[in-house]
Coordinates of N, CA and C in Angstrom, one line a residue:
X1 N -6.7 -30.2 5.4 CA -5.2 -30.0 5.3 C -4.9 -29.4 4.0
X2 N -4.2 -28.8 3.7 CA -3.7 -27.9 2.3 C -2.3 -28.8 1.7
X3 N -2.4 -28.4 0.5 CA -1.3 -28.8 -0.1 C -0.3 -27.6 0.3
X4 N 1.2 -28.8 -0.3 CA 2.3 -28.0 -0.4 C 2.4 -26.8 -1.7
X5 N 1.5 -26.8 -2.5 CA 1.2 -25.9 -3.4 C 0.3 -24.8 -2.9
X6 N -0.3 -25.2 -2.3 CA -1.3 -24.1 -1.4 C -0.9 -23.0 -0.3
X7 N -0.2 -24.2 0.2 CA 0.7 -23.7 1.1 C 1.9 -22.3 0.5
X8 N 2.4 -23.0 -0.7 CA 3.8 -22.0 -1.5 C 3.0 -20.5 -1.7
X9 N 1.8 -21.0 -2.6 CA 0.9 -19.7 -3.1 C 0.6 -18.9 -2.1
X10 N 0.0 -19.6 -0.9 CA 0.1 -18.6 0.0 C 1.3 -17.8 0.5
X11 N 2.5 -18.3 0.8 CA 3.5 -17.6 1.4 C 3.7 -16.7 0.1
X12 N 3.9 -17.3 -1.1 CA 4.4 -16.1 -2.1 C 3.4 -14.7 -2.1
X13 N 2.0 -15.1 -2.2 CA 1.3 -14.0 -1.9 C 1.3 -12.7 -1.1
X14 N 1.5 -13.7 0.3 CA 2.3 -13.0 1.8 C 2.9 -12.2 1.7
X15 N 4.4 -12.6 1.0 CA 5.3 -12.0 0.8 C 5.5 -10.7 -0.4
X16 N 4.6 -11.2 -1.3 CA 4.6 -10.1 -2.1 C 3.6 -8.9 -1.8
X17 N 3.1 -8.8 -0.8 CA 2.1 -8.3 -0.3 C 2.8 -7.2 0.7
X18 N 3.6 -8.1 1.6 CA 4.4 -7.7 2.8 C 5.2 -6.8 2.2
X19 N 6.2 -6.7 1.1 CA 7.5 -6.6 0.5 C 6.9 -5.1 -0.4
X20 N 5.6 -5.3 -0.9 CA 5.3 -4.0 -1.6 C 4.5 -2.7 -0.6
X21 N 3.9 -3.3 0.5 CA 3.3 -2.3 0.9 C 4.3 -1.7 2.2
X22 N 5.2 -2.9 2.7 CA 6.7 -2.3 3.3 C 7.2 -1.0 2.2
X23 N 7.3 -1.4 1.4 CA 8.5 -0.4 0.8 C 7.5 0.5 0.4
X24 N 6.3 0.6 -0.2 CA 5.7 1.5 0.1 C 5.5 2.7 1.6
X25 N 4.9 1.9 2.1 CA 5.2 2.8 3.8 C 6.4 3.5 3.8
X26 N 7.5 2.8 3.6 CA 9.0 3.3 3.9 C 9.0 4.4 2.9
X27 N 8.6 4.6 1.9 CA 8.6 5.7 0.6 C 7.8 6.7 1.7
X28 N 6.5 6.7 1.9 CA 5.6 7.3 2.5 C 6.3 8.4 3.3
X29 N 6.7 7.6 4.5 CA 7.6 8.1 5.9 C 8.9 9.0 5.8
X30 N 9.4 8.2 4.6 CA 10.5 8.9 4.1 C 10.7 10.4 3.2
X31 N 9.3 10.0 2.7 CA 8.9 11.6 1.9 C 8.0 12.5 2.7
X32 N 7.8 12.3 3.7 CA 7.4 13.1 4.8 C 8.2 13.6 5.6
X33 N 9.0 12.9 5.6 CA 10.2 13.4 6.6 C 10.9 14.4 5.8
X34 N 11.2 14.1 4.5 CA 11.3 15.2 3.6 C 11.1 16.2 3.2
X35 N 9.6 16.4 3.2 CA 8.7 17.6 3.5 C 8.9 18.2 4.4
X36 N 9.2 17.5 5.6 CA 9.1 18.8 7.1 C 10.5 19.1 7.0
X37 N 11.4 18.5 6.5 CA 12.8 18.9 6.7 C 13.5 19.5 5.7
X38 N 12.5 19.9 4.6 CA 13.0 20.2 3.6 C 13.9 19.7 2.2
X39 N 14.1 18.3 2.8 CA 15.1 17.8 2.3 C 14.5 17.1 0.8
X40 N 13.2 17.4 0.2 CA 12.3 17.0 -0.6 C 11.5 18.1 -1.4
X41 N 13.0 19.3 -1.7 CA 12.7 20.6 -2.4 C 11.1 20.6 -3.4
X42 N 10.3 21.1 -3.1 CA 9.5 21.2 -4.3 C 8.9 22.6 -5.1
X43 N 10.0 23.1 -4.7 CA 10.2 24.4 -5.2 C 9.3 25.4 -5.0
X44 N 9.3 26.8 -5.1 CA 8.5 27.7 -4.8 C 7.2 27.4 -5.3
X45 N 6.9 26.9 -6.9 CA 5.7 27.3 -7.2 C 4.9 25.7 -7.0
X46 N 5.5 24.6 -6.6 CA 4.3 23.5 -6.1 C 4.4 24.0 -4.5
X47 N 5.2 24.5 -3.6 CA 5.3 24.7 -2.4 C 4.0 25.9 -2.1
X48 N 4.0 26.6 -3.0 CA 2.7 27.8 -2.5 C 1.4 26.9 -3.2
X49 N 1.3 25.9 -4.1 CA 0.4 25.6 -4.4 C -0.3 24.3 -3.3
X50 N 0.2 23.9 -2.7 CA 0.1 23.1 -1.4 C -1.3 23.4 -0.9
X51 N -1.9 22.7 0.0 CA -2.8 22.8 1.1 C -2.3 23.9 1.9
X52 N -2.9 24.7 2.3 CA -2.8 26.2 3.4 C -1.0 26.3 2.7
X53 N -0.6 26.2 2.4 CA 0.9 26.4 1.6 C 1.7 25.7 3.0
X54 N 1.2 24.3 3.3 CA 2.7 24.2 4.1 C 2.8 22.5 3.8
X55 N 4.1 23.1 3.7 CA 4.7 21.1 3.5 C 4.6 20.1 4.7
X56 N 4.4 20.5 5.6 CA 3.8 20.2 7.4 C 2.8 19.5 6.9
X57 N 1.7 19.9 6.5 CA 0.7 19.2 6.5 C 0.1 18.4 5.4
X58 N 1.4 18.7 4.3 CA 1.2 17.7 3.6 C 2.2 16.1 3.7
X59 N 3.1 16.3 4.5 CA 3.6 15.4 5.1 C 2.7 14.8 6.3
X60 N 2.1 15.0 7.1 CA 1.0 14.9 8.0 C -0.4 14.0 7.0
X61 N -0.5 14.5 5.7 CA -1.4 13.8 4.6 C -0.9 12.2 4.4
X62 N 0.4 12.7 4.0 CA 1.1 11.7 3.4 C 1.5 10.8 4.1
X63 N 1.6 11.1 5.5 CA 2.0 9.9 6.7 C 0.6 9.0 6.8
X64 N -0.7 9.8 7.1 CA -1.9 9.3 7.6 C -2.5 8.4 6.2
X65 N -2.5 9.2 5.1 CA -3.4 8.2 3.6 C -2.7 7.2 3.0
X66 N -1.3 7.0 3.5 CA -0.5 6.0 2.9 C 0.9 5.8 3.6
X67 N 1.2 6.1 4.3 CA 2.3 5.6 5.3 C 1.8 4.4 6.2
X68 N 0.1 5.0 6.7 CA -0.2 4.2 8.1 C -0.8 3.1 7.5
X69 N -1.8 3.0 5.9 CA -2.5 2.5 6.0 C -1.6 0.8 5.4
X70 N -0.3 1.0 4.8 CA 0.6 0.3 4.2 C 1.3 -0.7 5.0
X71 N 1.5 0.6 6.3 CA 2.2 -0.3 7.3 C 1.1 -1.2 8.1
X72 N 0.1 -0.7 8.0 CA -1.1 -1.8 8.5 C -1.2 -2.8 8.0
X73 N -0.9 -2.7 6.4 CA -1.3 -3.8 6.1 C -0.1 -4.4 6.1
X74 N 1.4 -4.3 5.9 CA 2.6 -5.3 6.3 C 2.3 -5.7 7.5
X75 N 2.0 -5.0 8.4 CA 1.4 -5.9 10.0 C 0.9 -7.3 9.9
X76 N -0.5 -6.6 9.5 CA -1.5 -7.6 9.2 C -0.9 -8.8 8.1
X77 N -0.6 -8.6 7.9 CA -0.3 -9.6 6.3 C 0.9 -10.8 6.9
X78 N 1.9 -10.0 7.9 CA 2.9 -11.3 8.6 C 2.0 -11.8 9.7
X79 N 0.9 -11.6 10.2 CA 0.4 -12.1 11.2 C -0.2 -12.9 10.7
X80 N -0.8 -12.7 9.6 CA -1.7 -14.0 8.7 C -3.4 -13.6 9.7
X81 N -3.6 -12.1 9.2 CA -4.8 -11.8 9.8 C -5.8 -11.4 8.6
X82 N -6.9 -11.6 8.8 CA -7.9 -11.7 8.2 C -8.2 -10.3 7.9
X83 N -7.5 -9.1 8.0 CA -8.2 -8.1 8.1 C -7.2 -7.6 7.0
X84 N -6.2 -8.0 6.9 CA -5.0 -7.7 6.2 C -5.6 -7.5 4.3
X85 N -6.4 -8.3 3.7 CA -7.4 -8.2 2.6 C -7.9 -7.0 2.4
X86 N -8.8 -6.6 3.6 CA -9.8 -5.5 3.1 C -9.0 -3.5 3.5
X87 N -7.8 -4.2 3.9 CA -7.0 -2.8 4.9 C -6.3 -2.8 3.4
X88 N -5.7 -3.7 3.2 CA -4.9 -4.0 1.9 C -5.0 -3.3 0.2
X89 N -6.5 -3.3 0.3 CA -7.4 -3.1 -0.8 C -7.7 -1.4 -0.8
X90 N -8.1 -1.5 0.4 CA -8.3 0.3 0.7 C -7.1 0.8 0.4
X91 N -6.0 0.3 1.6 CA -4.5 1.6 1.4 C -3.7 1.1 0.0
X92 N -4.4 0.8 -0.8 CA -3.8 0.8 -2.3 C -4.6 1.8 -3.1
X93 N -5.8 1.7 -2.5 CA -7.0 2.6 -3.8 C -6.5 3.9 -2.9
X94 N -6.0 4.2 -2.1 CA -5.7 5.4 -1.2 C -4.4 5.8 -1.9
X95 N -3.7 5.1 -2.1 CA -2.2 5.8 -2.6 C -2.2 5.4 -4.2
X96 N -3.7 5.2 -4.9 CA -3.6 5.5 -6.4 C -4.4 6.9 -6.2
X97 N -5.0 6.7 -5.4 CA -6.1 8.5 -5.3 C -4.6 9.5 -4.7
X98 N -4.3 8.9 -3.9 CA -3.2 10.3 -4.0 C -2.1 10.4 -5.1
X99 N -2.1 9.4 -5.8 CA -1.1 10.1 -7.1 C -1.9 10.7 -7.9
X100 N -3.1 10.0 -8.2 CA -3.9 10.9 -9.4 C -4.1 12.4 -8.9
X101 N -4.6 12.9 -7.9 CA -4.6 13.7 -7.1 C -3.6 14.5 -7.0
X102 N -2.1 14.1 -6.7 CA -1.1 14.9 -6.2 C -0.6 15.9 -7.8
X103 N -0.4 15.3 -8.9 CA -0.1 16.3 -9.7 C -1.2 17.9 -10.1
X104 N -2.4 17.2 -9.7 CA -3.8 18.5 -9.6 C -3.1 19.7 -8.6
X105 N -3.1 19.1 -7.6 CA -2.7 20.5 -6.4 C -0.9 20.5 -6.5
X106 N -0.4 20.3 -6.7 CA 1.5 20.5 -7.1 C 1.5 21.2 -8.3
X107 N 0.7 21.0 -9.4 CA 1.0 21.6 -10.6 C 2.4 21.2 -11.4
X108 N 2.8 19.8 -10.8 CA 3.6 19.0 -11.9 C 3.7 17.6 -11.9
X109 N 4.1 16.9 -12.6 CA 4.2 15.9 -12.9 C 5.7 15.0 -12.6
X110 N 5.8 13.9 -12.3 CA 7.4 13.8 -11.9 C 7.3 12.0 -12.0
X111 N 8.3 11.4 -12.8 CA 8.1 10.0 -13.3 C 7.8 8.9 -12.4
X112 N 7.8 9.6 -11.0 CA 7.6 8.7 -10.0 C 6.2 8.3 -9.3
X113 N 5.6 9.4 -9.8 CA 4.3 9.2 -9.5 C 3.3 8.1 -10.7
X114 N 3.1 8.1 -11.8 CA 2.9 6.3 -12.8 C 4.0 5.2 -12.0
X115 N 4.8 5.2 -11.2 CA 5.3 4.2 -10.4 C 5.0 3.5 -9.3
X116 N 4.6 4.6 -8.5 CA 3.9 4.3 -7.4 C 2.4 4.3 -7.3
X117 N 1.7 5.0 -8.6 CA 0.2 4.6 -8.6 C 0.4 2.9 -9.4
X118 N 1.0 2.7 -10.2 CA 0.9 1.0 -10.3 C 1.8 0.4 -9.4
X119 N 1.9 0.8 -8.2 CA 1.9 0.4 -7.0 C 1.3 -0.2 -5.7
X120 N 0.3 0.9 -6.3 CA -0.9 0.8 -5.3 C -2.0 0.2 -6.2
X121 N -1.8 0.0 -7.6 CA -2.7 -1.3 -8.4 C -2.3 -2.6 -7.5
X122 N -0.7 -2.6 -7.4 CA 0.0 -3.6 -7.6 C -0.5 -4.6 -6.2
X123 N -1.0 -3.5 -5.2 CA -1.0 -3.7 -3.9 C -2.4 -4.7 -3.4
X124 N -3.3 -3.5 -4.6 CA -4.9 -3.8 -4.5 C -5.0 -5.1 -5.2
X125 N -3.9 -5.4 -6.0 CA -4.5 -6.7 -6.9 C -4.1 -8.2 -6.1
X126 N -2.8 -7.9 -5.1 CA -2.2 -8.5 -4.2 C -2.9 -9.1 -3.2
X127 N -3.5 -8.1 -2.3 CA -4.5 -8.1 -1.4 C -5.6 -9.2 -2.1
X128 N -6.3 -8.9 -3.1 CA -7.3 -9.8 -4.1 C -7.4 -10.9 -3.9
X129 N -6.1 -11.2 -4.4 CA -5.4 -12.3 -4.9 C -5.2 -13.2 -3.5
X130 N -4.9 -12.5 -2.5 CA -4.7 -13.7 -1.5 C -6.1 -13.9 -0.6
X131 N -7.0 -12.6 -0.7 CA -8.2 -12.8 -0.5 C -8.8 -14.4 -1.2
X132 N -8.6 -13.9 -2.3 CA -9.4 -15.4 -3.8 C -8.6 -16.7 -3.0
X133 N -7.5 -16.3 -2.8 CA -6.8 -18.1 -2.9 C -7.0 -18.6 -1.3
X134 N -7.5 -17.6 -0.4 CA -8.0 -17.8 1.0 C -9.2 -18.6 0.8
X135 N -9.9 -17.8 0.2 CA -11.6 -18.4 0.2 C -11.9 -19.5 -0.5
X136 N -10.7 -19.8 -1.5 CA -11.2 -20.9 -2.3 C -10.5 -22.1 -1.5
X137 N -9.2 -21.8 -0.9 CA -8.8 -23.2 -0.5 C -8.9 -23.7 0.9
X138 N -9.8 -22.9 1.6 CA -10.4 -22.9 3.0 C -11.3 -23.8 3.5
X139 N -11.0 -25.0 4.7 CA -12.2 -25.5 5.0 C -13.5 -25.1 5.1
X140 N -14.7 -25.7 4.5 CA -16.0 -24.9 5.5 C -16.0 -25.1 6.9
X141 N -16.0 -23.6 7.0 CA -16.5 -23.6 8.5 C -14.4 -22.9 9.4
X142 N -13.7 -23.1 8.7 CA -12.2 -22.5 9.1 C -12.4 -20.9 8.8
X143 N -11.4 -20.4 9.1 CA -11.2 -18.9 9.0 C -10.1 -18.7 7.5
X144 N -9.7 -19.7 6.8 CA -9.0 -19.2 5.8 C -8.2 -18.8 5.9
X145 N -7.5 -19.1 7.2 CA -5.7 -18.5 7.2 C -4.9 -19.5 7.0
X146 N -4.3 -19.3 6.5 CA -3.0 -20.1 6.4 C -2.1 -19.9 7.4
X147 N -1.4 -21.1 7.9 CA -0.6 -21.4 8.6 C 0.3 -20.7 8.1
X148 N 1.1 -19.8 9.0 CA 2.8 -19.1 8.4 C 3.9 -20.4 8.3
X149 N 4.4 -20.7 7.7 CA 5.6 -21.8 7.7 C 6.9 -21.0 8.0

């Protein structure tokens, strides 16, 4: 049986897990939608520097490398699923590679991108963290989830 300490760490984990890779996704979806609709100007000279030059498919990038993988892990993470760790870990190292990456092919820089790459630290260190506090406070022989309260 776990403590009521055990228990808290884990929900706060949960939650800070759920709450960053939510709002992440939501950024994701929202700046893609942006892209196809224009509503996310990036001017003539990052717009020709683009993949095949179309904002289509960099919204189509941006939904698949870090929209889906974010929202997977908010899934996973309120279900109290075991997979939610290693999904967690990846779509954070995925949306630090696409910041480092996105100013190379845009050709600029814009203060939001150091926000959302220690974002995706913030995510991968989250994921860790509730991975560590799973394994350590787990019966032998249990699966290491914690009961949702």
């Amino acid at each position: 049986m776990s403590s009521l300490s055990e228990r808290q760490t884990d929900r706060a984990l949960r939650a800070s897990l759920v709450g960053a890779t939510a709002y992440a996704a939501f950024c994701a979806f929202a700046g893609a939608i942006g892209l196809v609709g224009g509503g996310a100007g990036l001017g003539n000279e990052a717009g020709v520097r683009l993949l095949f030059a179309s904002p289509a498919f960099a919204a189509a990038m941006l939904t698949l490398l870090v929209g889906v993988p974010m929202s997977t892990t908010a899934a996973l993470t309120l279900r109290c699923d075991s997979r939610a760790t290693p999904v967690g870990i990846g779509g954070g190292l995925l949306l630090v590679s696409w910041i480092v990456v996105q100013p190379f092919v845009i050709g600029q820089f814009h203060w939001l991108q150091p926000v959302f790459g220690a974002l995706g630290v913030a995510v991968c260190v989250l994921a860790y963290r509730l991975h560590r506090h799973r394994a350590r406070h787990s019966a032998p022989g249990s699966t290491g989830l914690a009961v949702p309260a």
